[in-house]
Amino acid sequence: MQTLTVALDDRSYPIHIGTGLIRRADLILSKLPQNKVAIVTNTTVAALYLAPLSEALKTGGVDTVTVVLPDGEAYKNWETLNRIFDALLTHRCERKTTLIALGGGVIGDLAGFAAAVYQRGVPFIQVPTTLLAQVDSAVGGKTAINHPLGKNMIGAFHQPQAVLADTDTLNTLPERELAAGIAEVIKYGLIRDREFFEWLEKNVTRLSAREPQALAYAIERSCQNKAGIVSLDERETGVRALLNLGHTFGHAIEAGLGFGTWLHGEAVAAGMVLAAELSQRLGLVGRDDVERITDILARAKLPVAAPDLGIERYLELMGHDKKVEGGKIRFVLLKRIGEAFVADSVPAAALADILGKRAAHV
């Protein structure tokens, strides 16, 4: 087991990465203010991992409540969030009851947001079961639900007490979900870790093949990058915005097609190609870099052509992005592979050009 730390002074917490962690109740028990937890999961994950986690906790003397939600991005909304509150109130969960998010990014966001606002804030622990959640969404305290007009527009910052990334859970992950997680792994290499990107170019097929050593290294390196950024900028007032490379386009794709049609990582992959194209259009990177980015994403079995929503629809949806300031859409762009920045303004002609050039009908 490897343990990293998200350094946030008195709110610092560990990220444990290893095998068999779902059965390691000791990693959770030390973080509980009382011996009662509510495990929030979905129907798919519950069938695989709810029993071993619940049994380990019960063996440790913990009273366990379970909340099983429907599976999918389409359920990341107020109605589903309220089902969590219904269960917490029905079972008389208190301010010292810890919520445990057992699942991927949707469950982590829902349970985290519920923890942020239930009785004005209760503790929670992340037990991510997808690659995307293990390397990205479970770390950093961002919690949210979707709105029909935009992804993750309603939420709160609420840091977990710990993150337990059990790499055994990746063995049951569908291929599309695995690829979606690899997209976020590649993102770290693009925004701040050129050496890691070059390693990924050589090893991305090993990740797709689920080679344990390659996955463990990629998860650890990604979490190191994420933890370092969050420690510097918890509330996304500066450098943390770089983690949104490809996300302005990607969130528009998700909303435009209907949440759940494309997986988050799939939309981000196509969005990163658009961001690279825009960076080239503005004279920041060369065509060779764009081709390297497109190639590695394609080899990871990810989409590299954005769906054709129409330029006006893209602009409308991106206008709801959280990075918008003063009515201007801001984009994370590349100066080179391994160095990103936030562009405060982008010429409309350049944006229209790359949206028209790279769009493909689905």
Coordinates of C-alpha atoms in Angstrom, one line a residue:
M1 CA 0.0 0.0 0.0
Q2 CA 1.2 3.5 -0.9
T3 CA 0.0 6.5 1.1
L4 CA 0.1 10.1 -0.1
T5 CA -1.1 13.2 1.8
V6 CA -3.3 16.1 0.6
A7 CA -1.7 18.9 2.7
L8 CA -4.4 21.3 3.9
D9 CA -3.1 22.1 7.4
D10 CA -5.6 20.7 10.0
R11 CA -7.8 19.3 7.2
S12 CA -5.1 17.2 5.6
Y13 CA -6.0 13.7 4.8
P14 CA -4.4 10.5 3.4
I15 CA -4.8 8.8 0.0
H16 CA -4.3 5.1 0.4
I17 CA -3.5 3.2 -2.9
G18 CA -3.3 -0.6 -2.9
T19 CA -5.0 -3.9 -3.2
G20 CA -7.7 -5.3 -0.8
L21 CA -8.3 -1.9 0.8
I22 CA -12.1 -2.3 0.9
R23 CA -11.6 -4.9 3.6
R24 CA -9.2 -2.7 5.5
A25 CA -11.6 -1.4 8.1
D26 CA -8.7 -0.1 10.2
L27 CA -8.1 2.6 7.6
I28 CA -11.6 3.8 8.2
L29 CA -12.1 3.2 11.9
S30 CA -9.4 5.7 12.8
K31 CA -11.3 8.5 11.0
L32 CA -14.7 8.0 12.6
P33 CA -15.9 10.4 15.3
Q34 CA -18.6 7.8 16.2
N35 CA -19.3 4.2 15.4
K36 CA -21.9 4.8 12.8
V37 CA -21.6 5.2 9.0
A38 CA -23.9 5.5 6.0
I39 CA -22.5 3.9 2.9
V40 CA -23.7 5.5 -0.3
T41 CA -23.3 3.4 -3.4
N42 CA -25.2 2.4 -6.6
T43 CA -26.9 -0.8 -7.8
T44 CA -23.9 -1.9 -9.9
V45 CA -21.2 -1.4 -7.2
A46 CA -23.4 -2.7 -4.4
A47 CA -23.6 -6.1 -6.0
L48 CA -19.8 -6.3 -6.2
Y49 CA -18.3 -4.5 -3.1
L50 CA -21.0 -3.5 -0.6
A51 CA -20.9 -6.8 1.3
P52 CA -17.1 -6.9 1.9
L53 CA -17.0 -3.3 3.0
S54 CA -20.1 -3.6 5.3
E55 CA -18.9 -6.8 6.9
A56 CA -15.4 -5.4 7.6
L57 CA -17.0 -2.4 9.3
K58 CA -19.5 -4.5 11.3
T59 CA -16.6 -6.7 12.4
G60 CA -15.0 -3.5 13.7
G61 CA -18.1 -2.7 15.7
V62 CA -19.6 0.0 13.4
D63 CA -23.3 0.5 12.9
T64 CA -23.9 0.6 9.2
V65 CA -26.6 2.2 7.1
T66 CA -26.7 1.6 3.4
V67 CA -28.1 3.9 0.7
V68 CA -28.2 2.2 -2.8
L69 CA -28.9 4.6 -5.7
P70 CA -29.5 4.0 -9.4
D71 CA -26.4 3.9 -11.5
G72 CA -25.5 6.5 -14.1
E73 CA -24.7 10.2 -14.7
A74 CA -28.4 10.8 -15.5
Y75 CA -29.1 10.4 -11.8
K76 CA -26.7 13.0 -10.6
N77 CA -29.5 15.4 -9.7
W78 CA -31.6 16.9 -6.9
E79 CA -34.1 14.0 -6.8
T80 CA -31.3 11.4 -6.2
L81 CA -29.6 13.7 -3.7
N82 CA -32.8 13.9 -1.7
R83 CA -33.0 10.1 -1.6
I84 CA -29.8 10.2 0.4
F85 CA -31.3 12.8 2.8
D86 CA -34.4 10.7 3.2
A87 CA -32.3 7.7 4.3
L88 CA -30.1 9.7 6.6
L89 CA -33.1 11.2 8.4
T90 CA -35.0 7.9 8.5
H91 CA -32.1 6.2 10.2
R92 CA -31.5 9.2 12.5
C93 CA -28.0 9.9 11.3
E94 CA -26.3 12.6 13.3
R95 CA -23.6 15.2 12.8
K96 CA -21.0 12.7 13.7
T97 CA -22.3 10.0 11.4
T98 CA -19.7 9.6 8.6
L99 CA -20.9 9.1 5.0
I100 CA -18.8 6.7 2.9
A101 CA -18.9 7.1 -0.9
L102 CA -18.5 3.6 -2.5
G103 CA -18.5 4.0 -6.2
G104 CA -17.3 6.1 -9.1
G105 CA -17.4 9.9 -9.7
V106 CA -21.2 10.2 -9.6
I107 CA -21.5 8.5 -6.2
G108 CA -18.5 10.4 -4.9
D109 CA -20.0 13.8 -6.0
L110 CA -23.5 12.9 -4.7
A111 CA -22.3 11.5 -1.3
G112 CA -19.8 14.3 -0.9
F113 CA -22.4 17.0 -1.6
A114 CA -24.9 15.3 0.8
A115 CA -22.1 15.3 3.4
A116 CA -21.4 19.0 2.8
V117 CA -24.9 20.1 3.5
Y118 CA -26.6 17.5 5.7
Q119 CA -27.0 19.1 9.1
R120 CA -24.6 21.8 7.8
G121 CA -21.8 19.4 7.2
V122 CA -20.8 15.9 8.3
P123 CA -17.6 13.8 7.7
F124 CA -17.2 11.6 4.7
I125 CA -14.7 9.1 3.2
Q126 CA -14.1 8.3 -0.4
V127 CA -13.8 4.7 -1.5
P128 CA -13.5 5.2 -5.3
T129 CA -14.1 2.1 -7.5
T130 CA -13.4 3.5 -11.0
L131 CA -10.1 4.6 -12.4
L132 CA -11.4 8.1 -13.1
A133 CA -12.5 8.5 -9.4
Q134 CA -9.3 7.1 -8.1
V135 CA -7.1 9.5 -10.0
D136 CA -9.3 12.6 -10.0
S137 CA -12.8 13.1 -8.7
A138 CA -12.3 11.4 -5.3
V139 CA -9.4 13.7 -4.4
G140 CA -9.7 17.4 -3.7
G141 CA -13.1 17.9 -2.2
K142 CA -15.2 19.0 -5.2
T143 CA -18.8 17.8 -4.8
A144 CA -21.7 18.7 -7.0
I145 CA -24.8 17.7 -8.9
N146 CA -25.7 18.5 -12.5
H147 CA -28.3 21.0 -13.8
P148 CA -29.9 20.6 -17.3
L149 CA -28.0 23.7 -18.4
G150 CA -24.6 22.7 -17.1
K151 CA -22.5 20.0 -15.4
N152 CA -21.5 20.3 -11.7
M153 CA -23.1 23.7 -11.4
I154 CA -24.6 23.1 -8.0
G155 CA -22.2 21.9 -5.3
A156 CA -19.8 22.7 -2.5
F157 CA -16.1 22.2 -1.6
H158 CA -16.0 19.6 1.2
Q159 CA -12.8 17.6 1.8
P160 CA -13.0 13.9 2.7
Q161 CA -11.4 12.5 5.8
A162 CA -9.5 9.9 3.7
V163 CA -9.5 8.3 0.2
L164 CA -9.1 4.5 -0.1
A165 CA -8.3 3.6 -3.7
D166 CA -8.6 -0.2 -3.9
T167 CA -7.0 -1.2 -7.3
D168 CA -8.7 -4.6 -7.1
T169 CA -12.0 -2.8 -8.1
L170 CA -10.5 -2.0 -11.5
N171 CA -10.7 -5.7 -12.4
T172 CA -14.5 -5.5 -12.7
L173 CA -14.5 -2.1 -14.5
P174 CA -16.1 -2.1 -18.0
E175 CA -13.6 -1.2 -20.8
R176 CA -15.3 2.1 -21.5
E177 CA -15.1 3.2 -17.9
L178 CA -11.4 2.2 -17.8
A179 CA -10.6 4.2 -20.9
A180 CA -12.5 7.2 -19.4
G181 CA -10.2 7.1 -16.4
I182 CA -7.1 6.9 -18.6
A183 CA -8.2 10.2 -20.2
E184 CA -7.9 11.9 -16.8
V185 CA -4.5 10.2 -16.3
I186 CA -3.2 11.6 -19.6
K187 CA -4.5 15.0 -18.6
Y188 CA -1.9 15.2 -15.7
G189 CA 0.9 14.6 -18.2
L190 CA -0.4 17.3 -20.5
I191 CA -0.9 20.1 -17.9
R192 CA 2.2 19.8 -15.7
D193 CA 4.1 16.5 -16.0
R194 CA 5.8 16.1 -19.3
E195 CA 7.9 13.2 -18.1
F196 CA 4.8 11.3 -17.1
F197 CA 3.2 12.0 -20.5
E198 CA 6.3 10.5 -22.2
W199 CA 5.9 7.4 -19.9
L200 CA 2.3 7.2 -20.9
E201 CA 3.1 7.3 -24.6
K202 CA 5.2 4.1 -24.0
N203 CA 2.8 2.4 -21.6
V204 CA -0.8 3.4 -22.4
T205 CA -1.5 0.0 -23.9
R206 CA -0.4 -1.6 -20.6
L207 CA -3.0 0.5 -18.8
S208 CA -5.7 -0.6 -21.2
A209 CA -4.6 -4.2 -20.6
R210 CA -4.9 -3.6 -16.8
E211 CA -1.4 -4.5 -16.0
P212 CA -1.3 -4.1 -12.2
Q213 CA 2.2 -2.5 -12.0
A214 CA 1.4 0.0 -14.7
L215 CA -2.0 0.9 -13.2
A216 CA -0.5 1.3 -9.7
Y217 CA 2.2 3.6 -11.0
A218 CA -0.3 5.7 -13.1
I219 CA -2.7 6.1 -10.1
E220 CA 0.1 7.1 -7.7
R221 CA 1.6 9.6 -10.1
S222 CA -1.8 11.1 -11.0
C223 CA -2.7 11.4 -7.3
Q224 CA 0.7 13.0 -6.5
N225 CA -0.1 15.6 -9.2
K226 CA -3.7 16.2 -8.0
A227 CA -2.7 16.3 -4.3
G228 CA 0.0 18.9 -5.1
I229 CA -2.3 21.1 -7.0
V230 CA -5.1 20.9 -4.3
S231 CA -2.6 21.7 -1.6
L232 CA -1.7 24.9 -3.4
D233 CA -5.2 26.0 -4.5
E234 CA -8.0 24.3 -2.7
R235 CA -10.8 26.5 -3.9
E236 CA -9.7 26.8 -7.6
T237 CA -8.7 30.5 -7.5
G238 CA -5.5 29.9 -9.5
V239 CA -3.5 26.8 -10.5
R240 CA -6.3 24.3 -9.8
A241 CA -8.2 25.6 -12.8
L242 CA -5.5 23.8 -15.0
L243 CA -7.1 20.5 -14.0
N244 CA -10.0 21.5 -16.3
L245 CA -8.0 21.0 -19.5
G246 CA -10.6 19.8 -22.0
H247 CA -13.4 20.2 -19.6
T248 CA -15.0 23.3 -20.9
F249 CA -15.6 21.5 -24.2
G250 CA -16.2 18.2 -22.5
H251 CA -18.9 19.5 -20.2
A252 CA -20.6 21.1 -23.2
I253 CA -20.5 17.7 -24.9
E254 CA -22.0 15.9 -21.9
A255 CA -24.8 18.4 -21.5
G256 CA -25.5 18.8 -25.2
L257 CA -25.8 15.1 -25.9
G258 CA -27.7 14.4 -22.6
F259 CA -25.9 13.4 -19.4
G260 CA -24.7 9.8 -19.6
T261 CA -24.7 9.5 -23.4
W262 CA -20.9 10.0 -23.3
L263 CA -18.9 9.2 -20.2
H264 CA -17.2 12.1 -18.6
G265 CA -13.7 10.9 -19.6
E266 CA -14.8 10.3 -23.2
A267 CA -16.1 13.9 -23.4
V268 CA -12.9 15.2 -21.8
A269 CA -10.8 13.3 -24.3
A270 CA -12.5 14.9 -27.2
G271 CA -12.3 18.2 -25.4
M272 CA -8.6 17.9 -24.9
V273 CA -8.1 17.4 -28.6
L274 CA -10.2 20.6 -29.2
A275 CA -8.1 22.4 -26.6
A276 CA -4.9 21.2 -28.4
E277 CA -6.3 22.3 -31.7
L278 CA -7.2 25.7 -30.3
S279 CA -3.7 26.0 -28.8
Q280 CA -2.2 25.3 -32.3
R281 CA -4.6 27.7 -33.9
L282 CA -3.3 30.4 -31.6
G283 CA 0.3 29.6 -32.4
L284 CA 1.1 28.1 -29.0
V285 CA 1.9 24.5 -30.0
G286 CA 2.9 22.8 -33.2
R287 CA 1.0 20.2 -35.3
D288 CA 3.3 17.5 -34.0
D289 CA 2.1 18.0 -30.4
V290 CA -1.5 17.9 -31.5
E291 CA -0.9 14.6 -33.3
R292 CA 0.9 13.2 -30.3
I293 CA -2.1 14.1 -28.1
T294 CA -4.6 12.7 -30.5
D295 CA -2.6 9.5 -31.0
I296 CA -2.3 8.6 -27.3
L297 CA -6.0 9.2 -26.7
A298 CA -6.9 7.1 -29.7
R299 CA -4.6 4.3 -28.5
A300 CA -6.4 4.5 -25.1
K301 CA -9.6 3.7 -27.0
L302 CA -11.0 7.2 -26.5
P303 CA -13.0 9.4 -28.9
V304 CA -10.9 12.1 -30.5
A305 CA -13.6 13.8 -32.6
A306 CA -16.2 15.9 -30.9
P307 CA -19.9 15.5 -31.8
D308 CA -21.4 18.1 -34.0
L309 CA -23.6 20.1 -31.7
G310 CA -23.3 23.2 -33.9
I311 CA -21.1 26.2 -33.0
E312 CA -23.9 28.2 -31.5
R313 CA -25.0 25.3 -29.2
Y314 CA -21.4 24.8 -28.1
L315 CA -21.0 28.5 -27.2
E316 CA -24.3 28.5 -25.4
L317 CA -23.4 25.5 -23.2
M318 CA -19.8 26.7 -22.6
G319 CA -21.3 30.0 -21.5
H320 CA -22.4 28.2 -18.4
D321 CA -18.9 27.0 -17.6
K322 CA -17.6 27.7 -14.0
K323 CA -14.5 29.5 -15.4
V324 CA -16.6 32.1 -17.2
E325 CA -15.7 35.6 -15.9
G326 CA -17.3 38.8 -16.9
G327 CA -19.3 36.9 -19.5
K328 CA -16.1 35.7 -21.2
I329 CA -15.4 31.9 -21.7
R330 CA -12.0 31.1 -20.4
F331 CA -10.1 28.0 -21.7
V332 CA -7.3 25.9 -20.4
L333 CA -4.7 25.8 -23.2
L334 CA -1.3 24.4 -23.7
K335 CA 2.0 26.3 -24.1
R336 CA 3.6 22.9 -24.7
I337 CA 3.0 19.3 -23.6
G338 CA 3.5 19.5 -19.8
E339 CA 2.7 23.1 -19.4
A340 CA -0.9 24.6 -19.4
F341 CA -2.4 28.0 -18.7
V342 CA -5.8 29.6 -18.5
A343 CA -6.5 31.9 -21.4
D344 CA -8.7 34.9 -20.3
S345 CA -10.0 35.5 -23.8
V346 CA -9.9 33.6 -27.1
P347 CA -10.6 35.2 -30.5
A348 CA -14.1 34.2 -31.6
A349 CA -12.8 33.3 -35.1
A350 CA -10.3 30.9 -33.7
L351 CA -12.9 29.1 -31.6
A352 CA -15.4 28.9 -34.5
D353 CA -12.6 27.5 -36.7
I354 CA -11.6 24.6 -34.5
L355 CA -15.2 23.8 -33.6
G356 CA -16.1 23.6 -37.3
K357 CA -13.0 21.7 -38.3
R358 CA -13.0 19.0 -35.6
A359 CA -16.7 18.3 -35.2
A360 CA -18.0 15.0 -36.5
H361 CA -21.6 13.8 -36.7
V362 CA -22.6 11.0 -34.3

